[in-house]
Amino acid sequence: MTTYDKFPTVTVQGYDDSAWQNWESIARTLHARIQQQTRTILVIDCYPGVRLAELEDNLLPRLRPTLAINVEQARQDECAVHDMLARNLTDDRVFGVLSCHQLGEFFDPARLDALQTQVNQCSEGLIVIYGPGAALVHPGDVLVYADLPRWEIQQRMRSGETGNWGAENQHEDMLRRYKRAFFVEWRVFDRHKTPLLRRADFILDTTQAHQPAMVTGEALRAGLTQTATQPFRVVPFFDPGVWGGQWMKQQFDLDPSAPNYAWCFDCVPEENSLLLRFGAVRIEIPSQDLVLLEPRALLGEKVHARFGAEFPIRFDFLDTIGGQNLSFQVHPVTEYIQQQFGMHYTQDESYYILEAEPDAVVYLGTRTGTDPQAMMDDLRRAGRGEKTFDDARFVNQIPAKKHDHFLIPAGTVHCSGAGTMVLEISATPYIFTFKLWDWGRLGLDGLPRPVHLEHGEKVIDWQRDTQWVHQHLVNQFEPIAQGNHWREERTGLHEREFIETRRHWFSEPVVHHTGGGVNVLNLVEGESAIVDSPTGAFAPFTVHYAETFIIPASVGEYRISPAACASGQSLATIKAWVRS
């Protein structure tokens, strides 16, 4: 039976009576707050993707407002929005340019003024303004923010339930809809919601259809403050892929009827959920909300100064055991991602091998003597279907075994071969993959998977040949320190990458320190371990094999020990942090 926890939850102390479930309880709580005044303006601002029809059918009738206004009637029409975003959306199927827009630009000023006039002319009773951007009409006497994680938004997009905000494009290519959300919507709405979360009276969890939950803003903010002072995990999510394998399905007790699982985002706070328990009520929010509201305590002063309210380290899984090769790919170098896409840092990464079949390989760097023009010509011919790419001629195939670590600075051609379970440790920008060759496959949607030779050939570092790769990128293990029953090894990353990684082997407690920056770890060997505070600053925290966990910068000193069930075993963690 798996010990991997798919629904890790933070129990918030001191706010057991501050959260409610179901529409009836939520309406009753809001009524109690509203009845204190003869004229009350209730603003329910929303993240895009919130089901407004569910609010209209279940909450508004229970509130019985004198006036109800859906702010979306003041939104710019679809053509005007599209014209405004054309530079950001581009013609590319996958890549756009990061938006710097403010939410107010998506609304017609005259229509907003008309809604504000309506509100001012209503002199008594309850006035409800709701929808994405509702706080642009009025700050609210009572403010509710309705939120949901990006992963749930993607599920609604995939099902065809919803398109992008302000666009009737439910049937458009999913990659284009995701691109618009990633480069525009989520950036705009994170800017808009951050100050609202800081002052909201209530947060409404709309993740599960017809299963709403609400918590006071005070309790939520206290819960985030608590989370930023203790170890925690975000909620992992799993996704199939054309190359996906079977290891995670068995190891993590996933749906056996699924064809495969390719990815697990085990620590990508921009996408993952965070579960907070207030008494009997569990609230699911985007884990990005923690980054937005508690960046200094979570990230540390130096990391926050460098990256802003953005979590810069990503841990995820790539499963090809019983599957196929990943796409052969390369990531953009820093100047290219800045100039072409508006990102301020790039997708450096590494592959830590959790498990591997006997003949597993990692494709990494070009073979010594490779002629760049010959390889690009071969890739173009393969892309046209004239031949298969001659990978054995051009690319190093390096045997991969359990606990190997391959470093992949941007500009290095690479992919994991079939038969590996990869813990990918990388910088957070996670969609900037230039596929060079996809082994002639179609995607799960039946369409050819996008290949980006025109981008890729501009960023490949051709000096990363066989000798250089083995000298700089393969198993760069360096002993750092050791004691009784423990040892620490540096495993990378490459000097061009901002992430430092260390592996600790231990059968007795090991003391760590955040060093003033956020630490991200995974238990890569052993059944389970206990993370505690030598000073009792937080409750002991249990982690299991393959679970990724976050230690906020504010924690300082912490200790990792084998759990009782793992006594006598040799355990190992891999730890990542941002280099000073």
XYZ file of C-alpha atoms in Angstrom:
580
model
C 0.000 0.000 0.000
C 1.358 3.438 -0.927
C 2.376 5.900 1.770
C 2.536 8.826 -0.672
C 0.058 11.477 0.521
C -1.892 12.907 -2.406
C -3.826 15.379 -0.222
C -1.375 16.933 2.250
C -3.135 19.400 4.552
C -2.009 22.163 6.903
C -4.084 22.264 10.112
C -4.448 25.919 11.094
C -4.384 26.614 14.813
C -6.827 28.908 16.611
C -9.504 29.376 13.933
C -11.701 26.282 14.195
C -14.961 28.276 13.969
C -13.911 30.560 11.106
C -14.917 28.456 8.081
C -18.168 27.158 6.612
C -19.311 24.646 4.011
C -22.293 24.621 1.589
C -24.252 27.538 0.160
C -26.780 27.664 2.988
C -24.140 28.133 5.700
C -22.203 30.602 3.561
C -25.312 32.694 2.883
C -26.268 32.647 6.573
C -22.789 33.862 7.546
C -22.872 36.677 4.998
C -26.375 37.669 6.118
C -25.167 38.025 9.687
C -22.438 40.391 8.510
C -24.677 42.333 6.116
C -27.584 42.950 8.510
C -25.442 45.261 10.604
C -26.107 48.085 8.101
C -29.158 49.470 6.281
C -27.250 49.769 3.004
C -24.499 47.278 2.309
C -22.405 46.788 -0.787
C -21.211 43.196 -0.999
C -18.455 42.700 -3.563
C -17.675 39.149 -4.712
C -14.579 39.454 -6.856
C -13.489 36.300 -8.678
C -10.515 34.653 -10.310
C -11.248 33.776 -13.961
C -12.701 30.284 -14.195
C -15.016 30.643 -11.189
C -18.472 29.345 -12.136
C -20.564 32.528 -11.995
C -23.719 30.560 -12.810
C -23.245 28.622 -9.576
C -23.111 31.897 -7.622
C -26.175 33.183 -9.441
C -28.183 30.012 -8.866
C -27.156 29.180 -5.310
C -25.903 32.235 -3.453
C -27.691 35.293 -4.841
C -31.233 33.912 -4.280
C -30.344 33.205 -0.654
C -28.965 36.729 -0.181
C -32.029 38.401 -1.809
C -30.210 41.574 -2.909
C -31.994 44.797 -3.816
C -29.592 45.117 -6.748
C -27.253 42.511 -8.271
C -24.646 43.530 -10.856
C -22.442 41.215 -12.892
C -19.363 43.338 -13.612
C -18.666 41.422 -16.807
C -21.303 43.511 -18.599
C -18.738 46.329 -18.492
C -15.951 44.251 -20.009
C -14.517 45.235 -23.369
C -15.929 43.162 -26.203
C -14.005 40.142 -27.397
C -12.575 41.788 -30.511
C -11.273 44.783 -28.585
C -9.610 42.505 -26.014
C -8.071 40.375 -28.754
C -6.659 43.450 -30.489
C -5.227 44.707 -27.198
C -3.528 41.351 -26.559
C -2.346 40.559 -30.081
C 1.303 41.295 -29.279
C 1.162 39.038 -26.225
C -0.756 36.187 -27.821
C 1.338 35.983 -31.033
C 0.553 33.498 -33.809
C 2.508 30.705 -32.136
C 0.506 27.757 -30.841
C 2.474 27.469 -27.573
C 4.463 30.617 -26.785
C 3.363 34.179 -26.131
C 4.822 37.232 -24.427
C 4.249 37.913 -20.740
C 1.600 40.557 -20.165
C 2.084 43.699 -18.080
C -1.583 44.708 -18.425
C -3.698 45.863 -15.502
C -7.192 44.451 -15.129
C -8.844 47.847 -15.609
C -7.658 47.866 -19.240
C -10.052 44.995 -19.991
C -13.105 47.104 -19.084
C -14.858 49.908 -20.915
C -14.513 53.083 -18.785
C -17.966 54.382 -19.734
C -19.635 51.095 -18.829
C -17.785 50.966 -15.518
C -18.947 54.522 -14.788
C -22.526 53.493 -15.566
C -22.325 50.612 -13.092
C -20.890 52.895 -10.431
C -23.775 55.300 -11.026
C -26.256 52.447 -10.582
C -24.671 51.609 -7.253
C -24.701 55.212 -6.062
C -28.368 55.627 -6.978
C -29.427 52.605 -4.916
C -29.870 54.134 -1.484
C -30.830 51.164 0.675
C -30.772 47.379 0.965
C -28.153 44.911 -0.174
C -26.222 45.608 -3.361
C -24.183 42.687 -4.720
C -21.468 43.287 -7.311
C -19.898 40.057 -8.515
C -17.590 38.611 -11.131
C -13.921 38.946 -12.129
C -12.990 42.572 -11.487
C -16.017 43.396 -9.302
C -13.854 45.497 -6.969
C -13.221 47.891 -9.872
C -16.820 49.085 -9.459
C -16.694 49.539 -5.675
C -14.239 48.465 -2.934
C -17.135 46.890 -1.018
C -18.441 47.300 2.516
C -17.982 43.528 2.661
C -15.460 41.926 0.309
C -15.483 38.256 -0.680
C -12.791 36.883 -2.974
C -13.751 33.696 -4.869
C -10.658 31.712 -5.819
C -9.578 28.417 -7.393
C -6.260 26.842 -8.433
C -4.910 26.993 -11.951
C -4.955 23.206 -12.233
C -8.727 23.193 -11.747
C -9.065 25.947 -14.348
C -7.191 23.737 -16.803
C -9.571 20.842 -16.143
C -12.537 23.097 -16.914
C -10.832 24.235 -20.103
C -10.046 20.691 -21.197
C -13.621 19.549 -20.665
C -14.872 22.393 -22.871
C -16.796 23.909 -19.968
C -14.982 27.198 -20.222
C -12.760 29.144 -22.549
C -10.443 31.983 -21.727
C -11.784 34.919 -19.769
C -13.506 37.313 -22.143
C -13.364 34.898 -25.085
C -15.894 32.389 -26.366
C -13.178 29.962 -27.405
C -14.128 26.752 -25.599
C -13.375 24.714 -28.715
C -10.060 26.349 -29.586
C -6.874 24.269 -29.426
C -6.105 23.650 -25.720
C -2.488 24.710 -26.147
C -3.602 28.128 -27.385
C -6.065 28.526 -24.508
C -3.406 27.548 -21.986
C -0.977 29.979 -23.612
C -3.440 32.850 -23.211
C -4.040 31.964 -19.563
C -0.320 31.555 -18.770
C 0.976 34.662 -20.520
C -1.936 37.016 -19.862
C -4.874 36.100 -17.619
C -3.121 34.615 -14.637
C -0.539 37.417 -14.565
C -3.223 40.107 -14.725
C -5.435 38.507 -12.097
C -2.594 37.776 -9.684
C -1.785 41.496 -9.745
C -5.432 42.320 -9.166
C -6.135 39.813 -6.395
C -3.050 40.316 -4.234
C -4.239 43.547 -2.551
C -7.774 42.109 -2.345
C -6.554 39.028 -0.477
C -4.851 41.310 2.027
C -8.122 43.025 2.950
C -10.856 40.521 2.030
C -13.436 39.773 4.722
C -13.971 36.267 3.358
C -12.312 33.876 0.900
C -14.632 31.596 -1.071
C -13.227 28.255 -2.210
C -14.955 27.335 -5.479
C -12.691 24.448 -6.517
C -15.242 21.640 -6.228
C -18.503 22.043 -8.119
C -21.464 22.548 -5.750
C -19.181 22.037 -2.735
C -18.257 25.587 -1.764
C -16.354 26.457 1.381
C -15.662 29.863 2.885
C -13.224 31.137 5.491
C -12.752 34.549 7.025
C -9.991 36.607 5.515
C -8.435 36.972 8.952
C -8.305 33.182 9.414
C -6.931 32.581 5.934
C -4.179 35.148 6.375
C -3.319 33.624 9.767
C -3.196 30.212 8.118
C -0.800 31.461 5.458
C 1.372 33.114 8.094
C 1.490 29.824 10.004
C 2.286 27.840 6.837
C 5.227 30.157 6.112
C 6.815 29.167 9.448
C 6.714 25.356 9.178
C 7.405 22.489 6.734
C 4.536 21.802 4.336
C 3.602 20.180 1.064
C 1.423 21.407 -1.776
C -1.168 19.170 -3.432
C 0.407 17.169 -6.269
C -1.405 16.621 -9.538
C -0.877 13.958 -12.157
C -1.340 14.048 -15.908
C -1.117 11.494 -18.733
C 1.070 12.047 -21.750
C 1.902 10.353 -25.012
C 5.213 9.131 -23.545
C 3.900 8.434 -20.015
C 4.774 5.404 -17.916
C 3.372 3.123 -15.230
C 5.629 3.616 -12.186
C 3.663 6.459 -10.571
C 0.377 4.663 -11.146
C 1.558 1.792 -8.985
C 3.754 3.668 -6.503
C 1.213 6.420 -5.770
C -1.992 4.369 -6.043
C -3.395 6.268 -9.007
C -6.349 5.359 -11.210
C -5.463 1.938 -12.667
C -7.758 2.505 -15.660
C -5.703 5.495 -16.860
C -3.467 4.609 -19.825
C -0.415 6.144 -18.143
C 0.841 9.036 -16.069
C 3.571 11.151 -17.588
C 3.876 14.106 -15.207
C 3.411 14.853 -11.562
C 3.739 18.472 -10.513
C 4.844 17.816 -6.943
C 6.044 21.332 -6.171
C 5.029 24.016 -8.652
C 3.248 26.582 -6.468
C 2.025 28.586 -9.477
C -0.091 25.569 -10.443
C -0.602 23.477 -7.292
C -3.244 23.777 -4.574
C -2.683 24.339 -0.883
C -5.077 22.639 1.557
C -5.756 24.423 4.857
C -7.966 22.898 7.571
C -9.974 25.143 9.887
C -11.700 22.837 12.369
C -13.967 20.518 10.354
C -13.695 22.564 7.135
C -10.966 22.141 4.545
C -10.230 25.087 2.260
C -8.446 24.620 -1.069
C -6.678 27.660 -2.463
C -3.935 28.237 -5.025
C -0.584 27.719 -3.302
C 0.448 30.824 -5.244
C -1.608 32.789 -2.691
C 1.006 31.904 -0.065
C 3.757 33.211 -2.340
C 1.835 36.423 -2.996
C 1.006 37.177 0.644
C 4.005 35.767 2.532
C 6.946 36.109 0.119
C 9.576 37.232 2.624
C 8.888 34.592 5.267
C 8.559 31.885 2.623
C 11.355 32.777 0.214
C 13.738 34.752 2.411
C 14.993 38.286 1.928
C 17.597 37.580 -0.754
C 15.403 35.296 -2.831
C 12.466 37.707 -2.589
C 14.708 40.599 -3.604
C 15.889 38.647 -6.659
C 12.645 37.021 -7.856
C 9.849 39.054 -6.266
C 6.707 37.188 -5.215
C 7.585 34.195 -7.371
C 8.606 30.723 -6.213
C 11.757 30.014 -8.256
C 12.323 26.279 -7.642
C 10.291 23.493 -9.246
C 10.228 19.779 -8.376
C 8.222 17.477 -10.639
C 8.228 13.872 -11.833
C 8.617 12.496 -15.366
C 7.658 8.824 -15.659
C 8.791 6.819 -18.697
C 8.984 3.401 -17.002
C 6.846 1.275 -19.289
C 6.550 4.369 -21.498
C 8.511 6.103 -24.234
C 11.252 8.685 -24.711
C 10.441 12.279 -23.865
C 10.614 14.695 -26.763
C 14.165 15.637 -27.775
C 14.384 19.266 -26.698
C 16.315 22.329 -25.597
C 15.474 25.280 -23.324
C 16.166 28.939 -24.148
C 19.207 30.737 -22.795
C 18.543 33.726 -20.550
C 18.817 36.514 -23.119
C 16.535 34.647 -25.529
C 13.744 34.074 -23.013
C 13.997 37.703 -21.920
C 13.919 39.146 -25.423
C 11.357 36.807 -26.982
C 8.941 36.034 -24.150
C 9.455 38.645 -21.428
C 10.581 36.169 -18.742
C 13.368 37.410 -16.483
C 15.026 34.011 -15.939
C 15.092 30.766 -17.847
C 14.263 27.079 -17.562
C 17.501 25.561 -16.286
C 16.949 22.061 -14.921
C 18.331 18.677 -13.955
C 17.251 15.020 -13.901
C 17.633 13.111 -10.635
C 16.938 9.426 -11.296
C 14.592 7.913 -8.712
C 14.275 4.571 -10.506
C 15.563 3.157 -13.790
C 15.207 0.017 -15.844
C 18.459 -1.790 -16.745
C 18.834 -0.349 -20.260
C 17.678 3.213 -19.456
C 19.536 6.171 -20.947
C 19.459 9.952 -20.851
C 20.087 11.869 -24.080
C 22.383 14.779 -23.194
C 24.482 17.065 -25.382
C 25.742 16.547 -28.897
C 28.321 13.949 -29.872
C 31.858 15.246 -30.365
C 32.410 16.253 -33.970
C 28.750 16.970 -34.695
C 28.253 19.419 -37.567
C 25.447 21.791 -36.436
C 24.139 22.271 -39.961
C 24.039 18.528 -40.591
C 22.080 17.904 -37.374
C 19.601 20.699 -38.074
C 19.111 19.463 -41.640
C 18.454 15.959 -40.298
C 15.926 17.343 -37.801
C 14.139 19.295 -40.541
C 13.908 16.246 -42.778
C 12.584 14.228 -39.826
C 10.049 16.951 -39.090
C 8.805 16.758 -42.693
C 8.370 13.006 -42.341
C 11.108 12.142 -44.841
C 13.084 10.056 -42.334
C 13.552 9.490 -38.618
C 16.054 11.626 -36.759
C 19.447 9.908 -36.537
C 19.821 10.407 -32.787
C 22.638 7.838 -32.473
C 24.733 9.896 -34.888
C 24.251 13.270 -33.256
C 23.357 12.897 -29.562
C 25.074 11.334 -26.539
C 23.141 8.459 -24.980
C 24.348 8.085 -21.399
C 23.347 5.067 -19.264
C 21.096 6.090 -16.366
C 20.718 4.274 -13.054
C 19.029 4.958 -9.716
C 20.454 8.032 -7.900
C 22.296 9.417 -10.923
C 22.018 13.184 -11.369
C 22.223 14.819 -14.813
C 22.566 18.604 -14.969
C 20.885 20.449 -17.861
C 21.745 24.147 -18.132
C 19.728 26.015 -20.738
C 21.007 25.536 -24.262
C 21.827 21.832 -23.731
C 19.948 19.387 -25.987
C 18.454 16.595 -23.924
C 15.649 14.216 -23.049
C 15.023 11.277 -20.778
C 14.785 7.951 -22.530
C 12.225 5.252 -21.881
C 12.584 3.342 -18.622
C 13.345 6.155 -16.187
C 11.551 7.752 -13.259
C 12.923 11.287 -13.151
C 12.716 13.777 -10.326
C 13.149 16.993 -12.290
C 14.744 19.759 -10.231
C 14.593 23.016 -12.098
C 13.853 26.688 -12.279
C 10.140 27.468 -12.279
C 9.495 28.686 -15.885
C 8.037 25.403 -17.040
C 6.542 25.686 -20.523
C 9.587 26.968 -22.412
C 10.522 23.666 -24.022
C 11.628 23.855 -27.634
C 10.908 20.411 -29.042
C 13.387 19.463 -31.732
C 12.093 15.960 -32.485
C 9.167 13.992 -31.082
C 9.876 10.548 -32.495
C 7.098 10.909 -35.078
C 4.256 10.855 -32.533
C 0.872 12.497 -32.276
C -0.316 14.027 -29.021
C -3.160 12.619 -26.934
C -5.422 15.045 -28.807
C -4.558 13.330 -32.094
C -2.678 16.374 -33.370
C 1.030 16.588 -34.171
C 2.893 17.827 -31.123
C 4.458 21.253 -31.778
C 8.121 21.268 -32.800
C 10.084 24.515 -32.536
C 13.219 24.163 -34.621
C 13.181 27.878 -35.454
C 13.561 28.687 -31.756
C 15.724 25.716 -30.845
C 18.484 26.247 -33.378
C 19.022 29.778 -32.009
C 19.787 28.600 -28.481
C 21.624 25.255 -28.806
C 25.104 25.411 -27.296
C 27.132 23.277 -29.710
C 30.190 23.260 -27.428
C 28.385 20.882 -25.055
C 29.778 17.795 -26.696
C 30.590 14.335 -25.342
C 33.686 15.260 -23.359
C 32.209 18.484 -21.979
C 28.968 16.806 -20.892
C 30.749 14.020 -19.010
C 33.125 16.500 -17.413
C 30.496 19.028 -16.304
C 26.971 17.544 -16.316
C 27.030 13.860 -15.337
C 27.135 12.862 -11.648
C 29.054 15.844 -10.367
C 29.110 14.430 -6.838
C 31.422 16.125 -4.352
C 31.738 15.097 -0.669
C 31.013 18.082 1.600
C 30.837 16.768 5.161
C 30.136 13.650 7.173
C 29.536 12.467 10.708
C 28.371 9.390 12.522
C 25.794 7.699 10.274
C 25.417 10.616 7.836
C 27.186 12.239 4.908
C 26.496 15.250 2.699
C 27.295 15.471 -1.009
C 27.092 18.329 -3.431
C 25.356 17.131 -6.617
C 25.194 20.370 -8.640
C 23.718 22.204 -10.315
C 26.009 23.589 -13.014
C 27.583 26.992 -12.357
C 25.296 28.574 -14.985
C 22.272 27.492 -12.944
C 21.169 29.398 -9.841
C 20.032 26.327 -7.894
C 22.340 24.478 -5.504
C 21.569 20.818 -4.704
C 22.843 18.631 -1.874
C 22.173 14.995 -1.075
C 22.224 13.726 2.513
C 22.513 10.024 3.334
C 21.591 9.298 6.944
C 20.454 6.659 9.403
C 20.540 9.061 12.384
C 19.140 12.621 12.736
C 20.713 15.306 10.526
C 20.468 19.015 11.320
C 19.871 21.414 8.394
C 19.506 25.188 8.144
C 17.636 27.188 5.531
C 20.429 29.738 5.423
C 17.862 32.489 5.009
C 16.381 31.048 1.802
C 13.590 28.616 0.975
C 14.620 24.944 0.861
C 12.850 22.314 -1.278
C 13.539 18.645 -0.537
C 12.480 15.177 -1.616
C 12.923 11.907 0.259
C 14.666 9.954 -2.508
C 15.529 6.884 -0.437
C 13.770 5.323 2.553
C 10.210 4.721 3.666
C 9.577 7.811 5.787
C 11.284 10.529 7.799
C 10.383 13.083 10.459
C 11.151 16.776 10.080
C 11.176 18.638 13.382
C 12.550 21.728 15.069
C 15.416 21.353 17.571
C 13.784 24.203 19.526
C 10.187 22.969 19.178
C 9.246 25.889 16.910
C 6.828 23.740 14.871
C 5.091 20.374 15.193
C 6.936 17.319 13.820
C 6.180 16.745 10.137
C 6.218 13.324 8.459
C 7.367 12.791 4.880
C 7.280 9.588 2.853
C 9.302 8.195 -0.010
C 9.243 10.424 -3.121
C 7.307 13.244 -1.417
C 8.522 16.778 -2.059
C 8.330 19.179 0.862
C 9.053 22.858 1.368
C 10.934 24.420 4.282
C 10.232 28.179 4.402
C 13.224 30.468 4.845
C 11.836 31.658 8.199
C 12.225 28.189 9.735
C 15.989 28.478 10.078
C 17.295 25.344 11.782
C 15.462 22.042 11.263
C 16.241 18.377 11.729
C 15.436 15.306 9.605
C 15.375 11.885 11.258
C 14.394 8.385 10.149
C 10.839 7.569 11.197
C 10.389 4.651 13.579
C 9.371 2.377 10.711
C 12.606 3.283 8.919
C 14.915 2.676 11.882
C 18.163 1.117 10.760
C 17.571 2.016 7.120
C 19.829 4.260 5.083
C 17.701 7.209 3.955
C 18.489 10.031 1.556
C 17.109 13.459 0.803
C 17.963 15.784 -2.038
C 17.740 19.456 -1.155
C 17.633 22.507 -3.417
C 17.953 26.208 -2.695
C 18.865 29.435 -4.479
C 22.572 30.179 -4.390
C 23.581 33.518 -2.865
